[in-house]
mmCIF file with all atom_site columns, C-alpha atoms in Angstrom:
data_model
loop_
_atom_site.group_PDB
_atom_site.id
_atom_site.type_symbol
_atom_site.label_atom_id
_atom_site.label_alt_id
_atom_site.label_comp_id
_atom_site.label_asym_id
_atom_site.label_entity_id
_atom_site.label_seq_id
_atom_site.pdbx_PDB_ins_code
_atom_site.Cartn_x
_atom_site.Cartn_y
_atom_site.Cartn_z
_atom_site.occupancy
_atom_site.B_iso_or_equiv
_atom_site.pdbx_formal_charge
_atom_site.auth_seq_id
_atom_site.auth_comp_id
_atom_site.auth_asym_id
_atom_site.auth_atom_id
_atom_site.pdbx_PDB_model_num
ATOM 1   C CA . GLY A 1 1   ? -19.917 -99.749  35.375 1.00 0.00 ? 1   GLY A CA 1
ATOM 2   C CA . ALA A 1 2   ? -23.592 -100.958 36.353 1.00 0.00 ? 2   ALA A CA 1
ATOM 3   C CA . VAL A 1 3   ? -26.009 -100.747 33.357 1.00 0.00 ? 3   VAL A CA 1
ATOM 4   C CA . VAL A 1 4   ? -29.337 -99.315  33.361 1.00 0.00 ? 4   VAL A CA 1
ATOM 5   C CA . SER A 1 5   ? -31.623 -100.037 30.586 1.00 0.00 ? 5   SER A CA 1
ATOM 6   C CA . GLN A 1 6   ? -33.989 -97.774  29.655 1.00 0.00 ? 6   GLN A CA 1
ATOM 7   C CA . HIS A 1 7   ? -36.899 -98.528  27.045 1.00 0.00 ? 7   HIS A CA 1
ATOM 8   C CA . PRO A 1 8   ? -38.491 -97.035  24.592 1.00 0.00 ? 8   PRO A CA 1
ATOM 9   C CA . SER A 1 9   ? -35.578 -95.233  23.162 1.00 0.00 ? 9   SER A CA 1
ATOM 10  C CA . TRP A 1 10  ? -38.045 -93.513  20.912 1.00 0.00 ? 10  TRP A CA 1
ATOM 11  C CA . VAL A 1 11  ? -41.726 -93.007  20.521 1.00 0.00 ? 11  VAL A CA 1
ATOM 12  C CA . ILE A 1 12  ? -44.195 -91.093  18.730 1.00 0.00 ? 12  ILE A CA 1
ATOM 13  C CA . CYS A 1 13  ? -47.366 -90.506  19.763 1.00 0.00 ? 13  CYS A CA 1
ATOM 14  C CA . LYS A 1 14  ? -50.454 -88.391  19.333 1.00 0.00 ? 14  LYS A CA 1
ATOM 15  C CA . SER A 1 15  ? -51.444 -85.456  21.312 1.00 0.00 ? 15  SER A CA 1
ATOM 16  C CA . GLY A 1 16  ? -53.993 -86.673  24.139 1.00 0.00 ? 16  GLY A CA 1
ATOM 17  C CA . THR A 1 17  ? -52.285 -90.190  24.815 1.00 0.00 ? 17  THR A CA 1
ATOM 18  C CA . SER A 1 18  ? -50.319 -91.652  27.258 1.00 0.00 ? 18  SER A CA 1
ATOM 19  C CA . VAL A 1 19  ? -46.615 -93.033  27.016 1.00 0.00 ? 19  VAL A CA 1
ATOM 20  C CA . LYS A 1 20  ? -44.770 -95.274  29.438 1.00 0.00 ? 20  LYS A CA 1
ATOM 21  C CA . ILE A 1 21  ? -41.211 -95.500  29.405 1.00 0.00 ? 21  ILE A CA 1
ATOM 22  C CA . GLU A 1 22  ? -39.425 -97.970  32.168 1.00 0.00 ? 22  GLU A CA 1
ATOM 23  C CA . CYS A 1 23  ? -36.137 -97.940  33.655 1.00 0.00 ? 23  CYS A CA 1
ATOM 24  C CA . ARG A 1 24  ? -34.632 -101.178 34.743 1.00 0.00 ? 24  ARG A CA 1
ATOM 25  C CA . SER A 1 25  ? -31.124 -101.634 36.600 1.00 0.00 ? 25  SER A CA 1
ATOM 26  C CA . LEU A 1 26  ? -29.840 -105.019 35.483 1.00 0.00 ? 26  LEU A CA 1
ATOM 27  C CA . ASP A 1 27  ? -27.460 -106.585 37.255 1.00 0.00 ? 27  ASP A CA 1
ATOM 28  C CA . PHE A 1 28  ? -27.970 -104.507 40.674 1.00 0.00 ? 28  PHE A CA 1
ATOM 29  C CA . GLN A 1 29  ? -30.782 -103.833 42.815 1.00 0.00 ? 29  GLN A CA 1
ATOM 30  C CA . ALA A 1 30  ? -31.958 -99.609  43.223 1.00 0.00 ? 30  ALA A CA 1
ATOM 31  C CA . THR A 1 31  ? -33.835 -98.393  45.697 1.00 0.00 ? 31  THR A CA 1
ATOM 32  C CA . THR A 1 32  ? -33.551 -95.417  44.128 1.00 0.00 ? 32  THR A CA 1
ATOM 33  C CA . MET A 1 33  ? -34.479 -94.409  40.600 1.00 0.00 ? 33  MET A CA 1
ATOM 34  C CA . PHE A 1 34  ? -34.241 -90.771  39.103 1.00 0.00 ? 34  PHE A CA 1
ATOM 35  C CA . TRP A 1 35  ? -36.359 -89.037  36.033 1.00 0.00 ? 35  TRP A CA 1
ATOM 36  C CA . TYR A 1 36  ? -35.127 -86.487  34.154 1.00 0.00 ? 36  TYR A CA 1
ATOM 37  C CA . ARG A 1 37  ? -35.893 -84.236  31.390 1.00 0.00 ? 37  ARG A CA 1
ATOM 38  C CA . GLN A 1 38  ? -33.711 -83.059  28.500 1.00 0.00 ? 38  GLN A CA 1
ATOM 39  C CA . PHE A 1 39  ? -34.737 -80.141  26.175 1.00 0.00 ? 39  PHE A CA 1
ATOM 40  C CA . PRO A 1 40  ? -32.194 -79.553  23.054 1.00 0.00 ? 40  PRO A CA 1
ATOM 41  C CA . LYS A 1 41  ? -29.000 -77.651  24.289 1.00 0.00 ? 41  LYS A CA 1
ATOM 42  C CA . GLN A 1 42  ? -30.165 -77.401  27.655 1.00 0.00 ? 42  GLN A CA 1
ATOM 43  C CA . SER A 1 43  ? -28.697 -79.367  30.633 1.00 0.00 ? 43  SER A CA 1
ATOM 44  C CA . LEU A 1 44  ? -30.325 -82.494  33.078 1.00 0.00 ? 44  LEU A CA 1
ATOM 45  C CA . MET A 1 45  ? -33.488 -81.742  34.892 1.00 0.00 ? 45  MET A CA 1
ATOM 46  C CA . LEU A 1 46  ? -34.336 -83.759  37.399 1.00 0.00 ? 46  LEU A CA 1
ATOM 47  C CA . MET A 1 47  ? -38.105 -84.459  37.768 1.00 0.00 ? 47  MET A CA 1
ATOM 48  C CA . ALA A 1 48  ? -38.686 -86.861  40.433 1.00 0.00 ? 48  ALA A CA 1
ATOM 49  C CA . THR A 1 49  ? -36.653 -89.333  42.784 1.00 0.00 ? 49  THR A CA 1
ATOM 50  C CA . SER A 1 50  ? -38.188 -92.631  42.649 1.00 0.00 ? 50  SER A CA 1
ATOM 51  C CA . ASN A 1 51  ? -38.527 -94.944  45.811 1.00 0.00 ? 51  ASN A CA 1
ATOM 52  C CA . GLU A 1 52  ? -38.972 -98.638  45.850 1.00 0.00 ? 52  GLU A CA 1
ATOM 53  C CA . GLY A 1 53  ? -42.097 -99.264  47.604 1.00 0.00 ? 53  GLY A CA 1
ATOM 54  C CA . SER A 1 54  ? -43.100 -95.592  48.297 1.00 0.00 ? 54  SER A CA 1
ATOM 55  C CA . LYS A 1 55  ? -44.575 -92.742  46.405 1.00 0.00 ? 55  LYS A CA 1
ATOM 56  C CA . ALA A 1 56  ? -42.090 -90.609  44.580 1.00 0.00 ? 56  ALA A CA 1
ATOM 57  C CA . THR A 1 57  ? -40.743 -87.479  45.331 1.00 0.00 ? 57  THR A CA 1
ATOM 58  C CA . TYR A 1 58  ? -41.184 -84.804  42.613 1.00 0.00 ? 58  TYR A CA 1
ATOM 59  C CA . GLU A 1 59  ? -39.362 -81.349  41.893 1.00 0.00 ? 59  GLU A CA 1
ATOM 60  C CA . GLN A 1 60  ? -40.944 -77.737  42.119 1.00 0.00 ? 60  GLN A CA 1
ATOM 61  C CA . GLY A 1 61  ? -42.846 -77.507  38.931 1.00 0.00 ? 61  GLY A CA 1
ATOM 62  C CA . VAL A 1 62  ? -43.482 -80.939  38.055 1.00 0.00 ? 62  VAL A CA 1
ATOM 63  C CA . GLU A 1 63  ? -46.904 -82.286  37.920 1.00 0.00 ? 63  GLU A CA 1
ATOM 64  C CA . LYS A 1 64  ? -47.568 -85.313  39.818 1.00 0.00 ? 64  LYS A CA 1
ATOM 65  C CA . ASP A 1 65  ? -50.806 -85.808  38.149 1.00 0.00 ? 65  ASP A CA 1
ATOM 66  C CA . LYS A 1 66  ? -49.195 -85.614  34.197 1.00 0.00 ? 66  LYS A CA 1
ATOM 67  C CA . PHE A 1 67  ? -45.741 -87.545  34.979 1.00 0.00 ? 67  PHE A CA 1
ATOM 68  C CA . LEU A 1 68  ? -46.562 -90.848  36.625 1.00 0.00 ? 68  LEU A CA 1
ATOM 69  C CA . ILE A 1 69  ? -43.879 -93.061  38.272 1.00 0.00 ? 69  ILE A CA 1
ATOM 70  C CA . ASN A 1 70  ? -44.082 -96.183  40.076 1.00 0.00 ? 70  ASN A CA 1
ATOM 71  C CA . HIS A 1 71  ? -41.174 -98.160  41.559 1.00 0.00 ? 71  HIS A CA 1
ATOM 72  C CA . ALA A 1 72  ? -42.963 -101.580 42.133 1.00 0.00 ? 72  ALA A CA 1
ATOM 73  C CA . SER A 1 73  ? -39.623 -103.175 42.679 1.00 0.00 ? 73  SER A CA 1
ATOM 74  C CA . LEU A 1 74  ? -35.964 -102.938 43.325 1.00 0.00 ? 74  LEU A CA 1
ATOM 75  C CA . THR A 1 75  ? -34.885 -103.073 39.722 1.00 0.00 ? 75  THR A CA 1
ATOM 76  C CA . LEU A 1 76  ? -37.527 -101.693 37.347 1.00 0.00 ? 76  LEU A CA 1
ATOM 77  C CA . SER A 1 77  ? -39.251 -97.512  37.499 1.00 0.00 ? 77  SER A CA 1
ATOM 78  C CA . THR A 1 78  ? -41.834 -96.423  35.285 1.00 0.00 ? 78  THR A CA 1
ATOM 79  C CA . LEU A 1 79  ? -42.237 -93.056  34.351 1.00 0.00 ? 79  LEU A CA 1
ATOM 80  C CA . THR A 1 80  ? -45.933 -92.274  32.421 1.00 0.00 ? 80  THR A CA 1
ATOM 81  C CA . VAL A 1 81  ? -46.868 -88.798  30.319 1.00 0.00 ? 81  VAL A CA 1
ATOM 82  C CA . THR A 1 82  ? -50.234 -88.515  30.305 1.00 0.00 ? 82  THR A CA 1
ATOM 83  C CA . SER A 1 83  ? -52.376 -86.892  28.420 1.00 0.00 ? 83  SER A CA 1
ATOM 84  C CA . ALA A 1 84  ? -49.367 -85.926  26.797 1.00 0.00 ? 84  ALA A CA 1
ATOM 85  C CA . HIS A 1 85  ? -48.395 -82.630  24.782 1.00 0.00 ? 85  HIS A CA 1
ATOM 86  C CA . PRO A 1 86  ? -46.393 -81.218  22.047 1.00 0.00 ? 86  PRO A CA 1
ATOM 87  C CA . GLU A 1 87  ? -44.199 -79.485  24.918 1.00 0.00 ? 87  GLU A CA 1
ATOM 88  C CA . ASP A 1 88  ? -43.772 -82.745  26.297 1.00 0.00 ? 88  ASP A CA 1
ATOM 89  C CA . SER A 1 89  ? -41.607 -83.669  23.563 1.00 0.00 ? 89  SER A CA 1
ATOM 90  C CA . SER A 1 90  ? -38.112 -84.023  25.327 1.00 0.00 ? 90  SER A CA 1
ATOM 91  C CA . PHE A 1 91  ? -35.439 -86.032  26.370 1.00 0.00 ? 91  PHE A CA 1
ATOM 92  C CA . TYR A 1 92  ? -36.154 -88.115  29.451 1.00 0.00 ? 92  TYR A CA 1
ATOM 93  C CA . ILE A 1 93  ? -33.235 -90.005  30.837 1.00 0.00 ? 93  ILE A CA 1
ATOM 94  C CA . CYS A 1 94  ? -33.711 -92.369  33.813 1.00 0.00 ? 94  CYS A CA 1
ATOM 95  C CA . SER A 1 95  ? -30.798 -92.829  36.657 1.00 0.00 ? 95  SER A CA 1
ATOM 96  C CA . ALA A 1 96  ? -30.218 -95.339  39.098 1.00 0.00 ? 96  ALA A CA 1
ATOM 97  C CA . ARG A 1 97  ? -27.826 -94.847  42.386 1.00 0.00 ? 97  ARG A CA 1
ATOM 98  C CA . VAL A 1 98  ? -25.495 -97.442  42.691 1.00 0.00 ? 98  VAL A CA 1
ATOM 99  C CA . ASN A 1 99  ? -22.560 -96.216  45.392 1.00 0.00 ? 99  ASN A CA 1
ATOM 100 C CA . GLY A 1 100 ? -23.368 -93.239  47.459 1.00 0.00 ? 100 GLY A CA 1
ATOM 101 C CA . ASP A 1 101 ? -24.630 -90.798  45.433 1.00 0.00 ? 101 ASP A CA 1
ATOM 102 C CA . ILE A 1 102 ? -22.952 -92.142  41.961 1.00 0.00 ? 102 ILE A CA 1
ATOM 103 C CA . GLN A 1 103 ? -25.728 -92.501  39.421 1.00 0.00 ? 103 GLN A CA 1
ATOM 104 C CA . TYR A 1 104 ? -25.808 -94.174  36.544 1.00 0.00 ? 104 TYR A CA 1
ATOM 105 C CA . PHE A 1 105 ? -28.100 -93.304  33.731 1.00 0.00 ? 105 PHE A CA 1
ATOM 106 C CA . GLY A 1 106 ? -29.933 -95.129  31.399 1.00 0.00 ? 106 GLY A CA 1
ATOM 107 C CA . ALA A 1 107 ? -29.624 -94.635  27.517 1.00 0.00 ? 107 ALA A CA 1
ATOM 108 C CA . GLY A 1 108 ? -33.086 -92.074  27.551 1.00 0.00 ? 108 GLY A CA 1
ATOM 109 C CA . THR A 1 109 ? -36.015 -91.758  25.523 1.00 0.00 ? 109 THR A CA 1
ATOM 110 C CA . ARG A 1 110 ? -36.786 -89.526  22.906 1.00 0.00 ? 110 ARG A CA 1
ATOM 111 C CA . LEU A 1 111 ? -40.327 -88.530  22.968 1.00 0.00 ? 111 LEU A CA 1
ATOM 112 C CA . SER A 1 112 ? -41.748 -86.699  19.993 1.00 0.00 ? 112 SER A CA 1
ATOM 113 C CA . VAL A 1 113 ? -45.556 -85.008  20.417 1.00 0.00 ? 113 VAL A CA 1
ATOM 114 C CA . LEU A 1 114 ? -47.193 -84.628  17.800 1.00 0.00 ? 114 LEU A CA 1
ATOM 115 C CA . GLN B 2 1   ? -30.631 -70.290  44.344 1.00 0.00 ? 1   GLN B CA 1
ATOM 116 C CA . LYS B 2 2   ? -28.846 -73.319  43.977 1.00 0.00 ? 2   LYS B CA 1
ATOM 117 C CA . GLU B 2 3   ? -27.005 -73.802  41.063 1.00 0.00 ? 3   GLU B CA 1
ATOM 118 C CA . VAL B 2 4   ? -24.246 -75.055  39.435 1.00 0.00 ? 4   VAL B CA 1
ATOM 119 C CA . GLU B 2 5   ? -22.514 -73.181  36.478 1.00 0.00 ? 5   GLU B CA 1
ATOM 120 C CA . GLN B 2 6   ? -20.032 -74.030  33.360 1.00 0.00 ? 6   GLN B CA 1
ATOM 121 C CA . ASN B 2 7   ? -18.688 -72.301  30.277 1.00 0.00 ? 7   ASN B CA 1
ATOM 122 C CA . SER B 2 8   ? -21.109 -73.495  27.738 1.00 0.00 ? 8   SER B CA 1
ATOM 123 C CA . GLY B 2 9   ? -18.118 -73.003  24.841 1.00 0.00 ? 9   GLY B CA 1
ATOM 124 C CA . PRO B 2 10  ? -17.337 -74.153  22.037 1.00 0.00 ? 10  PRO B CA 1
ATOM 125 C CA . LEU B 2 11  ? -13.754 -74.866  23.750 1.00 0.00 ? 11  LEU B CA 1
ATOM 126 C CA . SER B 2 12  ? -11.900 -76.099  20.706 1.00 0.00 ? 12  SER B CA 1
ATOM 127 C CA . VAL B 2 13  ? -8.563  -77.623  21.691 1.00 0.00 ? 13  VAL B CA 1
ATOM 128 C CA . PRO B 2 14  ? -5.833  -79.474  19.237 1.00 0.00 ? 14  PRO B CA 1
ATOM 129 C CA . GLU B 2 15  ? -5.222  -83.108  19.329 1.00 0.00 ? 15  GLU B CA 1
ATOM 130 C CA . GLY B 2 16  ? -2.456  -84.153  21.549 1.00 0.00 ? 16  GLY B CA 1
ATOM 131 C CA . ALA B 2 17  ? -3.320  -81.459  23.782 1.00 0.00 ? 17  ALA B CA 1
ATOM 132 C CA . ILE B 2 18  ? -4.498  -80.381  27.885 1.00 0.00 ? 18  ILE B CA 1
ATOM 133 C CA . ALA B 2 19  ? -8.678  -79.557  27.824 1.00 0.00 ? 19  ALA B CA 1
ATOM 134 C CA . SER B 2 20  ? -9.639  -77.856  30.993 1.00 0.00 ? 20  SER B CA 1
ATOM 135 C CA . LEU B 2 21  ? -13.069 -77.721  31.799 1.00 0.00 ? 21  LEU B CA 1
ATOM 136 C CA . ASN B 2 22  ? -14.264 -75.782  34.816 1.00 0.00 ? 22  ASN B CA 1
ATOM 137 C CA . CYS B 2 23  ? -17.686 -75.590  37.159 1.00 0.00 ? 23  CYS B CA 1
ATOM 138 C CA . THR B 2 24  ? -18.281 -73.492  39.572 1.00 0.00 ? 24  THR B CA 1
ATOM 139 C CA . TYR B 2 25  ? -21.257 -74.020  41.940 1.00 0.00 ? 25  TYR B CA 1
ATOM 140 C CA . SER B 2 26  ? -23.055 -72.029  44.528 1.00 0.00 ? 26  SER B CA 1
ATOM 141 C CA . ASP B 2 27  ? -23.621 -74.545  48.087 1.00 0.00 ? 27  ASP B CA 1
ATOM 142 C CA . ARG B 2 28  ? -21.073 -74.439  50.827 1.00 0.00 ? 28  ARG B CA 1
ATOM 143 C CA . VAL B 2 29  ? -22.131 -77.724  51.829 1.00 0.00 ? 29  VAL B CA 1
ATOM 144 C CA . SER B 2 30  ? -21.929 -80.142  48.658 1.00 0.00 ? 30  SER B CA 1
ATOM 145 C CA . GLN B 2 31  ? -19.647 -82.475  49.272 1.00 0.00 ? 31  GLN B CA 1
ATOM 146 C CA . SER B 2 32  ? -20.615 -84.695  46.028 1.00 0.00 ? 32  SER B CA 1
ATOM 147 C CA . PHE B 2 33  ? -19.028 -83.957  42.220 1.00 0.00 ? 33  PHE B CA 1
ATOM 148 C CA . PHE B 2 34  ? -19.387 -85.665  39.252 1.00 0.00 ? 34  PHE B CA 1
ATOM 149 C CA . TRP B 2 35  ? -18.075 -85.318  35.879 1.00 0.00 ? 35  TRP B CA 1
ATOM 150 C CA . TYR B 2 36  ? -20.043 -87.157  32.939 1.00 0.00 ? 36  TYR B CA 1
ATOM 151 C CA . ARG B 2 37  ? -19.548 -87.067  29.320 1.00 0.00 ? 37  ARG B CA 1
ATOM 152 C CA . GLN B 2 38  ? -22.556 -86.518  26.839 1.00 0.00 ? 38  GLN B CA 1
ATOM 153 C CA . TYR B 2 39  ? -22.467 -87.209  23.009 1.00 0.00 ? 39  TYR B CA 1
ATOM 154 C CA . SER B 2 40  ? -24.624 -85.851  20.944 1.00 0.00 ? 40  SER B CA 1
ATOM 155 C CA . GLY B 2 41  ? -28.416 -87.433  21.438 1.00 0.00 ? 41  GLY B CA 1
ATOM 156 C CA . LYS B 2 42  ? -26.826 -89.495  23.862 1.00 0.00 ? 42  LYS B CA 1
ATOM 157 C CA . SER B 2 43  ? -27.387 -90.125  27.878 1.00 0.00 ? 43  SER B CA 1
ATOM 158 C CA . PRO B 2 44  ? -24.466 -89.073  30.259 1.00 0.00 ? 44  PRO B CA 1
ATOM 159 C CA . GLU B 2 45  ? -21.661 -91.263  30.843 1.00 0.00 ? 45  GLU B CA 1
ATOM 160 C CA . LEU B 2 46  ? -19.676 -91.157  34.030 1.00 0.00 ? 46  LEU B CA 1
ATOM 161 C CA . ILE B 2 47  ? -16.214 -90.295  33.956 1.00 0.00 ? 47  ILE B CA 1
ATOM 162 C CA . MET B 2 48  ? -14.851 -89.027  37.289 1.00 0.00 ? 48  MET B CA 1
ATOM 163 C CA . SER B 2 49  ? -16.157 -88.040  40.954 1.00 0.00 ? 49  SER B CA 1
ATOM 164 C CA . ILE B 2 50  ? -14.461 -86.671  43.413 1.00 0.00 ? 50  ILE B CA 1
ATOM 165 C CA . TYR B 2 51  ? -15.256 -85.525  47.191 1.00 0.00 ? 51  TYR B CA 1
ATOM 166 C CA . SER B 2 52  ? -12.364 -84.456  48.866 1.00 0.00 ? 52  SER B CA 1
ATOM 167 C CA . ASN B 2 53  ? -9.969  -81.382  48.076 1.00 0.00 ? 53  ASN B CA 1
ATOM 168 C CA . GLY B 2 54  ? -6.754  -81.957  45.347 1.00 0.00 ? 54  GLY B CA 1
ATOM 169 C CA . ASP B 2 55  ? -6.708  -84.194  42.257 1.00 0.00 ? 55  ASP B CA 1
ATOM 170 C CA . LYS B 2 56  ? -8.065  -87.305  41.397 1.00 0.00 ? 56  LYS B CA 1
ATOM 171 C CA . GLU B 2 57  ? -6.283  -89.060  38.214 1.00 0.00 ? 57  GLU B CA 1
ATOM 172 C CA . ASP B 2 58  ? -8.022  -91.464  36.089 1.00 0.00 ? 58  ASP B CA 1
ATOM 173 C CA . GLY B 2 59  ? -6.010  -92.443  33.087 1.00 0.00 ? 59  GLY B CA 1
ATOM 174 C CA . ARG B 2 60  ? -5.917  -89.520  31.129 1.00 0.00 ? 60  ARG B CA 1
ATOM 175 C CA . PHE B 2 61  ? -8.555  -87.789  33.259 1.00 0.00 ? 61  PHE B CA 1
ATOM 176 C CA . THR B 2 62  ? -7.910  -85.273  36.614 1.00 0.00 ? 62  THR B CA 1
ATOM 177 C CA . ALA B 2 63  ? -10.284 -84.207  38.389 1.00 0.00 ? 63  ALA B CA 1
ATOM 178 C CA . GLN B 2 64  ? -9.216  -81.181  40.300 1.00 0.00 ? 64  GLN B CA 1
ATOM 179 C CA . LEU B 2 65  ? -11.932 -80.094  43.754 1.00 0.00 ? 65  LEU B CA 1
ATOM 180 C CA . ASN B 2 66  ? -11.395 -76.644  45.846 1.00 0.00 ? 66  ASN B CA 1
ATOM 181 C CA . LYS B 2 67  ? -13.877 -76.481  47.825 1.00 0.00 ? 67  LYS B CA 1
ATOM 182 C CA . ALA B 2 68  ? -12.968 -73.198  49.901 1.00 0.00 ? 68  ALA B CA 1
ATOM 183 C CA . SER B 2 69  ? -13.675 -71.518  46.123 1.00 0.00 ? 69  SER B CA 1
ATOM 184 C CA . GLN B 2 70  ? -16.612 -73.974  45.266 1.00 0.00 ? 70  GLN B CA 1
ATOM 185 C CA . TYR B 2 71  ? -14.748 -74.688  42.275 1.00 0.00 ? 71  TYR B CA 1
ATOM 186 C CA . VAL B 2 72  ? -14.555 -78.073  40.385 1.00 0.00 ? 72  VAL B CA 1
ATOM 187 C CA . SER B 2 73  ? -12.079 -78.823  37.237 1.00 0.00 ? 73  SER B CA 1
ATOM 188 C CA . LEU B 2 74  ? -11.839 -81.754  35.082 1.00 0.00 ? 74  LEU B CA 1
ATOM 189 C CA . LEU B 2 75  ? -8.349  -81.865  32.922 1.00 0.00 ? 75  LEU B CA 1
ATOM 190 C CA . ILE B 2 76  ? -8.057  -84.348  29.384 1.00 0.00 ? 76  ILE B CA 1
ATOM 191 C CA . ARG B 2 77  ? -4.653  -84.737  29.175 1.00 0.00 ? 77  ARG B CA 1
ATOM 192 C CA . ASP B 2 78  ? -3.456  -86.097  25.293 1.00 0.00 ? 78  ASP B CA 1
ATOM 193 C CA . SER B 2 79  ? -6.395  -84.806  23.620 1.00 0.00 ? 79  SER B CA 1
ATOM 194 C CA . GLN B 2 80  ? -8.111  -86.749  21.160 1.00 0.00 ? 80  GLN B CA 1
ATOM 195 C CA . PRO B 2 81  ? -10.883 -86.366  18.494 1.00 0.00 ? 81  PRO B CA 1
ATOM 196 C CA . SER B 2 82  ? -12.819 -88.998  20.426 1.00 0.00 ? 82  SER B CA 1
ATOM 197 C CA . ASP B 2 83  ? -13.112 -86.808  23.444 1.00 0.00 ? 83  ASP B CA 1
ATOM 198 C CA . SER B 2 84  ? -15.598 -84.223  21.610 1.00 0.00 ? 84  SER B CA 1
ATOM 199 C CA . ALA B 2 85  ? -18.158 -83.669  23.327 1.00 0.00 ? 85  ALA B CA 1
ATOM 200 C CA . THR B 2 86  ? -20.238 -81.999  26.312 1.00 0.00 ? 86  THR B CA 1
ATOM 201 C CA . TYR B 2 87  ? -19.081 -82.765  29.529 1.00 0.00 ? 87  TYR B CA 1
ATOM 202 C CA . LEU B 2 88  ? -21.557 -81.926  32.128 1.00 0.00 ? 88  LEU B CA 1
ATOM 203 C CA . CYS B 2 89  ? -20.806 -81.223  35.438 1.00 0.00 ? 89  CYS B CA 1
ATOM 204 C CA . ALA B 2 90  ? -22.880 -82.443  38.372 1.00 0.00 ? 90  ALA B CA 1
ATOM 205 C CA . VAL B 2 91  ? -23.410 -81.528  42.335 1.00 0.00 ? 91  VAL B CA 1
ATOM 206 C CA . LYS B 2 92  ? -24.942 -82.881  44.828 1.00 0.00 ? 92  LYS B CA 1
ATOM 207 C CA . LEU B 2 93  ? -26.588 -79.835  46.135 1.00 0.00 ? 93  LEU B CA 1
ATOM 208 C CA . LEU B 2 94  ? -27.645 -80.267  50.179 1.00 0.00 ? 94  LEU B CA 1
ATOM 209 C CA . GLY B 2 95  ? -30.891 -78.764  50.026 1.00 0.00 ? 95  GLY B CA 1
ATOM 210 C CA . GLY B 2 96  ? -31.052 -78.832  46.055 1.00 0.00 ? 96  GLY B CA 1
ATOM 211 C CA . GLY B 2 97  ? -32.004 -81.133  43.426 1.00 0.00 ? 97  GLY B CA 1
ATOM 212 C CA . GLY B 2 98  ? -34.273 -82.652  45.255 1.00 0.00 ? 98  GLY B CA 1
ATOM 213 C CA . ALA B 2 99  ? -33.579 -85.198  48.552 1.00 0.00 ? 99  ALA B CA 1
ATOM 214 C CA . ASP B 2 100 ? -30.716 -87.458  46.260 1.00 0.00 ? 100 ASP B CA 1
ATOM 215 C CA . GLY B 2 101 ? -30.734 -85.977  43.084 1.00 0.00 ? 101 GLY B CA 1
ATOM 216 C CA . LEU B 2 102 ? -27.893 -84.380  41.067 1.00 0.00 ? 102 LEU B CA 1
ATOM 217 C CA . THR B 2 103 ? -28.168 -80.773  40.389 1.00 0.00 ? 103 THR B CA 1
ATOM 218 C CA . PHE B 2 104 ? -26.009 -80.581  36.544 1.00 0.00 ? 104 PHE B CA 1
ATOM 219 C CA . GLY B 2 105 ? -24.386 -77.323  34.845 1.00 0.00 ? 105 GLY B CA 1
ATOM 220 C CA . LYS B 2 106 ? -25.567 -76.868  31.122 1.00 0.00 ? 106 LYS B CA 1
ATOM 221 C CA . GLY B 2 107 ? -22.235 -78.444  30.528 1.00 0.00 ? 107 GLY B CA 1
ATOM 222 C CA . THR B 2 108 ? -19.285 -77.259  27.946 1.00 0.00 ? 108 THR B CA 1
ATOM 223 C CA . HIS B 2 109 ? -19.171 -78.483  24.636 1.00 0.00 ? 109 HIS B CA 1
ATOM 224 C CA . LEU B 2 110 ? -15.737 -79.219  23.848 1.00 0.00 ? 110 LEU B CA 1
ATOM 225 C CA . ILE B 2 111 ? -14.301 -80.140  20.839 1.00 0.00 ? 111 ILE B CA 1
ATOM 226 C CA . ILE B 2 112 ? -10.456 -81.547  19.664 1.00 0.00 ? 112 ILE B CA 1
ATOM 227 C CA . GLN B 2 113 ? -9.348  -80.624  16.461 1.00 0.00 ? 113 GLN B CA 1
ATOM 228 C CA . PRO B 2 114 ? -7.550  -83.001  14.867 1.00 0.00 ? 114 PRO B CA 1
#
């Protein structure tokens, strides 16, 4: 399958700081990437759809000013969690759409906010 | 509300037997259906996609789709201990899950007993 690289895999930060997560498509161009969040023992919840060269589309209830998404190229989307708080601690996973509706996922980033 | 439902389990199956995982969805017009496997602490990996009514086989895996009953299933033949994981059903719900995103069920925790 297609390779999606996500970095970092694990980050610990202090409350109030910002964290940037990168998602790269390594062997294909991805005009559309997605950002999901998963809390323990819960399913993946779509946060936003990232479109290359345009503004991201956020799901209801997701604060766009808190979760900044930039999709500046066909192979890179970034998610910045601004002013992180302990309740933002979660597993963040990106995916890229390859063919039709098929999505391949990055390895995920485990964020712990102290 | 657009939903994807799965029995959370755990579902315990003896090694070598057939594991049957089920999923129902609420949106009659959904067209794309996926099964992902997620090991603990890891991101989901795609197992199967299915778009048309009937069965689709890939190795030990068979996906079954019945759009009239709004039901999709995954069969795993000759179950192995390495199949022990959480299996996520994902549906592209038209009008839900964002413009292009997938809506995930909560997953079924499968345990293959040696």
